[in-house]
Coordinates of C-alpha atoms in Angstrom, one line a residue:
Chain A
X183 CA 253.2 -68.2 68.7
X184 CA 250.1 -67.1 69.7
X185 CA 248.8 -66.6 73.0
X186 CA 246.7 -68.7 75.1
X187 CA 244.4 -66.3 75.3
X188 CA 243.5 -66.0 71.4
X189 CA 244.0 -70.4 71.6
X190 CA 241.3 -70.0 73.5
X191 CA 239.3 -66.8 71.9
X192 CA 238.4 -65.2 74.7
X193 CA 239.6 -61.9 76.2
X194 CA 243.1 -61.4 77.0
X195 CA 241.7 -60.0 80.6
X196 CA 242.6 -61.8 84.3
X197 CA 239.2 -61.5 85.8
X198 CA 238.3 -64.9 83.3
X199 CA 234.5 -66.4 83.8
X200 CA 236.4 -70.3 83.9
X201 CA 232.8 -71.9 83.7
X202 CA 233.0 -70.2 80.7
X203 CA 236.3 -70.8 79.5
X204 CA 236.0 -74.5 80.7
X205 CA 233.7 -75.1 78.6
X206 CA 235.3 -72.7 75.8
X207 CA 237.9 -75.4 75.9
X208 CA 235.6 -77.9 75.9
X209 CA 234.1 -76.8 72.5
X210 CA 237.2 -75.6 71.1
X211 CA 238.6 -79.6 72.0
X212 CA 235.7 -81.1 70.1
X213 CA 236.0 -79.9 67.0
X214 CA 240.0 -80.0 67.1
X215 CA 239.5 -84.1 67.4
X216 CA 241.1 -85.9 64.8
X217 CA 238.5 -87.9 64.4
X218 CA 235.9 -84.7 64.2
X219 CA 238.1 -83.1 61.7
X220 CA 240.3 -84.5 58.7
X221 CA 242.6 -81.1 59.0
X222 CA 242.6 -81.3 62.7
X223 CA 245.6 -81.4 63.5
X224 CA 247.2 -83.5 66.9
X225 CA 249.7 -80.5 67.1
X226 CA 246.6 -78.1 67.6
X227 CA 245.1 -80.0 70.3
X228 CA 248.4 -80.5 72.7
X229 CA 247.9 -76.3 72.3
X230 CA 244.5 -76.2 73.2
X231 CA 245.2 -78.3 75.5
X232 CA 248.3 -75.6 77.5
X233 CA 246.8 -72.7 76.4
X234 CA 243.8 -74.1 78.9
X235 CA 246.4 -74.9 81.5
X236 CA 248.1 -71.6 81.6
X237 CA 244.5 -69.5 82.0
X238 CA 243.3 -71.5 84.6
X239 CA 245.5 -71.1 87.2
X240 CA 245.8 -68.2 88.7
X241 CA 249.5 -67.0 88.5
X242 CA 250.1 -69.6 85.2
X243 CA 247.0 -66.9 83.6
X244 CA 248.7 -63.6 84.9
X245 CA 252.7 -64.2 83.7
X246 CA 250.1 -65.5 80.0
X247 CA 248.6 -61.9 80.4
X248 CA 252.1 -59.9 81.3
X249 CA 253.1 -62.2 78.2
X250 CA 250.8 -60.9 76.0
X251 CA 251.1 -57.0 77.0
X252 CA 254.0 -57.1 76.4
X253 CA 256.0 -57.3 79.7
X254 CA 258.5 -59.5 80.3
X255 CA 259.0 -61.4 83.8
X256 CA 262.4 -62.4 84.2
X257 CA 263.8 -64.9 86.9
X258 CA 266.4 -61.8 87.8
X259 CA 264.1 -59.9 90.0
X260 CA 264.1 -59.6 93.5
X261 CA 261.7 -59.3 96.5
X262 CA 262.9 -56.2 98.0
X263 CA 260.3 -55.3 100.9
X264 CA 262.1 -56.8 104.1
X265 CA 259.8 -56.5 105.7
X266 CA 257.8 -58.9 103.8
X267 CA 260.9 -61.0 103.5
X268 CA 260.6 -61.3 107.2
X269 CA 256.9 -62.2 107.1
X270 CA 257.3 -65.4 104.4
X271 CA 260.9 -66.4 106.1
X272 CA 258.7 -66.4 109.6
X273 CA 255.0 -67.8 107.8
X274 CA 257.2 -70.8 106.9
X275 CA 259.7 -71.6 110.3
X276 CA 256.1 -71.5 111.4
X277 CA 254.9 -73.8 109.9
X278 CA 258.2 -76.0 109.5
X279 CA 257.8 -76.1 113.6
X280 CA 254.1 -77.9 113.0
X281 CA 254.6 -80.3 110.6
X282 CA 258.0 -81.5 113.2
X283 CA 254.9 -81.4 116.1
X284 CA 252.1 -82.9 114.0
X285 CA 250.6 -80.3 115.0
X286 CA 247.2 -80.6 112.6
X287 CA 245.7 -78.2 113.9
X288 CA 248.3 -74.6 113.5
X289 CA 248.9 -76.2 110.0
X290 CA 245.5 -75.4 108.9
X291 CA 244.9 -72.2 111.5
X292 CA 248.3 -70.2 109.3
X293 CA 247.2 -72.1 105.8
X294 CA 243.3 -69.9 106.4
X295 CA 245.7 -67.0 107.6
X296 CA 248.1 -67.5 104.7
X297 CA 244.6 -68.2 102.0
X298 CA 243.8 -64.5 103.6
X299 CA 246.7 -62.9 101.6
X300 CA 246.7 -64.9 98.3
X301 CA 243.1 -63.5 98.1
X302 CA 244.2 -60.2 99.1
X303 CA 246.6 -60.1 96.9
X304 CA 244.8 -62.1 94.3
X305 CA 241.6 -59.1 94.2
X306 CA 244.3 -56.2 94.4
X307 CA 246.6 -58.1 91.2
X308 CA 243.3 -57.8 90.1
X309 CA 242.7 -54.8 90.3
X310 CA 246.1 -53.5 88.5
X311 CA 245.3 -55.5 85.2
X312 CA 242.3 -53.9 85.1
X313 CA 243.6 -50.3 85.2
X314 CA 246.8 -51.2 83.3
X315 CA 249.6 -50.9 86.4
X316 CA 251.6 -53.6 85.2
X317 CA 254.2 -53.2 87.8
X318 CA 252.3 -53.7 90.2
X319 CA 250.5 -56.4 88.6
X320 CA 254.1 -57.6 88.9
X321 CA 254.5 -56.9 92.5
X322 CA 251.3 -58.9 92.9
X323 CA 251.9 -61.7 90.6
X324 CA 255.5 -62.1 93.3
X325 CA 253.7 -62.6 96.2
X326 CA 250.8 -64.7 94.5
X327 CA 254.0 -66.8 94.0
X328 CA 255.3 -66.3 97.9
X329 CA 251.8 -67.3 98.9
X330 CA 250.7 -70.6 96.4
X331 CA 254.5 -71.9 98.3
X332 CA 253.0 -71.3 101.5
X333 CA 250.3 -73.2 100.3
X334 CA 251.7 -76.2 98.4
X335 CA 253.9 -77.3 102.1
X336 CA 250.6 -77.6 103.3
X337 CA 249.0 -80.0 101.1
X338 CA 252.5 -82.4 101.1
X339 CA 252.2 -81.7 104.8
X340 CA 247.8 -83.0 104.8
X341 CA 248.9 -85.9 102.7
X342 CA 251.7 -87.1 105.3
X343 CA 249.5 -86.8 107.9
X344 CA 246.6 -89.2 105.7
X345 CA 248.8 -91.6 104.6
X346 CA 249.9 -91.8 108.7
Chain B
X103 CA 268.1 -83.9 83.1
X104 CA 270.6 -84.6 85.4
X105 CA 271.9 -83.2 88.7
X106 CA 276.3 -83.2 90.2
X107 CA 276.5 -85.2 92.6
X108 CA 277.4 -82.5 94.8
X109 CA 274.2 -80.9 94.3
X110 CA 271.9 -83.8 95.1
X111 CA 274.3 -83.9 97.9
X112 CA 274.7 -80.4 99.6
X113 CA 270.5 -81.1 98.9
X114 CA 270.0 -84.1 101.2
X115 CA 272.7 -83.3 103.3
X116 CA 273.2 -79.4 103.2
X117 CA 275.4 -78.5 105.6
X118 CA 274.4 -74.6 107.7
X119 CA 271.2 -74.8 108.8
X120 CA 270.5 -73.2 111.3
X121 CA 269.7 -69.7 112.9
X122 CA 273.0 -67.0 114.1
X123 CA 271.8 -64.5 117.2
X124 CA 270.1 -61.2 114.6
X125 CA 270.9 -58.7 117.2
X126 CA 274.9 -59.9 117.6
X127 CA 276.8 -56.8 116.5
X128 CA 279.2 -59.0 115.0
X129 CA 276.4 -61.5 113.5
X130 CA 274.9 -59.8 109.7
X131 CA 272.5 -61.4 108.3
X132 CA 271.0 -61.4 104.7
X133 CA 267.1 -62.3 103.9
X134 CA 267.1 -61.9 99.8
X135 CA 263.5 -63.6 97.9
X136 CA 263.7 -64.2 93.9
X137 CA 258.9 -63.5 93.4
X138 CA 259.8 -65.7 90.3
X139 CA 259.9 -68.8 92.1
X140 CA 258.4 -67.9 95.2
X141 CA 261.6 -68.7 96.5
X142 CA 263.2 -66.9 100.9
X143 CA 266.7 -67.2 101.7
X144 CA 268.5 -65.4 105.4
X145 CA 272.2 -66.6 105.0
X146 CA 273.7 -65.1 108.1
X147 CA 277.3 -64.3 109.4
X148 CA 279.4 -64.2 112.2
X149 CA 282.0 -62.0 112.5
X150 CA 285.5 -61.0 114.1
X151 CA 286.0 -57.8 114.2
X152 CA 290.0 -58.3 114.9
X153 CA 290.9 -60.1 112.5
X154 CA 287.5 -59.8 110.3
X155 CA 287.3 -63.5 109.2
X156 CA 283.9 -64.2 109.2
X157 CA 283.8 -67.4 112.0
X158 CA 280.7 -68.9 111.2
X159 CA 277.9 -68.9 108.2
X160 CA 274.4 -70.5 108.7
X161 CA 272.1 -70.3 106.4
X162 CA 267.7 -71.4 105.7
X163 CA 266.1 -71.5 102.8
X164 CA 262.8 -72.5 101.8
X165 CA 262.9 -72.8 97.5
X166 CA 264.3 -75.1 95.4
X167 CA 266.5 -78.0 96.1
X168 CA 269.5 -76.1 93.9
X169 CA 268.0 -72.9 95.8
X170 CA 269.4 -75.2 98.7
X171 CA 272.6 -76.5 97.3
X172 CA 274.3 -72.8 96.5
X173 CA 272.8 -71.3 99.8
X174 CA 274.5 -74.5 101.5
X175 CA 277.8 -74.5 98.9
X176 CA 277.9 -70.4 99.6
X177 CA 277.9 -70.8 103.9
X178 CA 281.5 -73.3 103.7
X179 CA 283.5 -71.2 101.4
X180 CA 282.7 -68.3 102.7
X181 CA 283.4 -69.7 106.6
X182 CA 287.4 -68.9 107.6
X183 CA 287.6 -66.6 104.2
X184 CA 287.5 -62.4 105.5
X185 CA 284.3 -60.6 105.0
X186 CA 287.0 -58.5 101.5
X187 CA 287.6 -62.1 100.2
X188 CA 283.4 -63.2 100.5
X189 CA 282.6 -59.9 98.8
X190 CA 285.0 -61.8 95.9
X191 CA 282.7 -64.9 95.8
X192 CA 281.0 -64.8 92.4
X193 CA 277.2 -67.3 91.4
X194 CA 279.7 -68.7 88.5
X195 CA 281.4 -69.5 90.5
X196 CA 278.5 -71.7 92.8
X197 CA 277.2 -72.6 89.2
X198 CA 280.7 -74.4 88.2
X199 CA 280.6 -76.2 91.4
X200 CA 277.2 -77.9 91.5
X201 CA 277.3 -77.7 87.5
X202 CA 273.9 -76.0 87.6
X203 CA 271.0 -75.6 84.8
X204 CA 270.6 -72.8 82.9
X205 CA 267.9 -72.8 84.5
X206 CA 268.9 -72.7 87.7
X207 CA 272.1 -70.5 87.9
X208 CA 269.2 -68.0 89.2
X209 CA 269.7 -69.5 92.6
X210 CA 273.4 -68.8 92.9
X211 CA 272.9 -65.0 92.0
X212 CA 270.7 -65.3 94.8
X213 CA 273.4 -66.9 97.4
X214 CA 276.2 -64.0 96.4
X215 CA 273.5 -61.7 96.6
X216 CA 271.8 -62.6 100.1
X217 CA 276.1 -63.3 101.3
X218 CA 276.6 -59.9 100.4
X219 CA 273.3 -58.4 101.7
X220 CA 274.6 -60.0 104.6
X221 CA 277.8 -57.9 104.5
X222 CA 276.1 -55.4 104.4
X223 CA 274.6 -55.6 107.5
X224 CA 277.5 -56.0 109.8
X225 CA 279.1 -53.0 107.6
X226 CA 276.8 -51.3 109.1
X227 CA 276.1 -53.2 112.5
X228 CA 280.0 -52.2 113.2
X229 CA 279.2 -48.6 111.6
X230 CA 276.5 -47.7 113.9
X231 CA 278.6 -48.9 116.6
X232 CA 281.7 -46.7 115.7
X233 CA 279.2 -43.7 115.9
X234 CA 279.3 -43.0 112.5
X235 CA 276.0 -42.6 110.0
X236 CA 275.5 -46.3 108.5
X237 CA 274.2 -45.2 105.3
X238 CA 277.3 -43.1 104.7
X239 CA 279.1 -45.1 101.5
X240 CA 276.4 -47.5 101.7
X241 CA 274.4 -45.4 99.1
X242 CA 275.2 -46.8 95.9
X243 CA 271.1 -48.3 96.5
X244 CA 270.1 -49.6 93.4
X245 CA 268.6 -47.6 91.4
X246 CA 265.8 -49.2 88.8
X247 CA 264.1 -50.7 92.6
X248 CA 260.5 -49.7 93.3
X249 CA 259.3 -49.6 95.9
X250 CA 255.2 -50.7 96.2
X251 CA 253.6 -50.2 99.0
X252 CA 251.0 -53.0 100.4

């Protein structure tokens, strides 16, 4: 099974130019469309869409890159930094409290803080991939996952408030 | 994928959600996380130091439904057990009871780790209270763990 990087014919790196990636995807989509080419198959189209989805997103692109480099990311790994877990727990609890109090201002303050953490970890992840330091890359990919979960929850709260 | 009724019950109406005073010498706290899914789980036990019986257990989990259900069940199971009995609890017991699908087995592993970590914390506190070196006897730290700086 070719990697998403191979399917899209782009260099296997983390800091892809996402605008160029989208352009490439659109070109390949046109070529792969059964109307355009008789040899094209539906399967190729599906693979192409899945590959693009995987590369568009920081987390799945990071995972795909680790896989392409032969590094497995199983579900059994543990976060071993108690200070970090404590911080995540406190942030999640603060977000839960702000949600219960319908304090949207507080939600946004927390979201801005976590977005800052996300960006810092993403920067470190990019550097780790560039220097092929996969242990550090895995570490920061885990952090991004935690921050993403938090920001997903922020989205849910914002939707609730828009509906209310 | 069909989730079992027990799993849904524990997810929708989790038991023992809350916090115990982590400064209490009879309270052990375990805080664990799985970066692959971004879950964080805190499980606490309150132990009677005379009888070693776990008199109360609370948890707070931010994660998927299976992680919440696993920790809810784990707290329910350890209550009334001795610390020694609770140590014997296996993640496979949780898998069986909740009928967890294979992709969610790691949630039960996390709950087992949380119990063990809460017990280790309690024992450490007890050792400190007795004036012993808390690191003696709990030196079996995972050798594979790479401690990474931020």
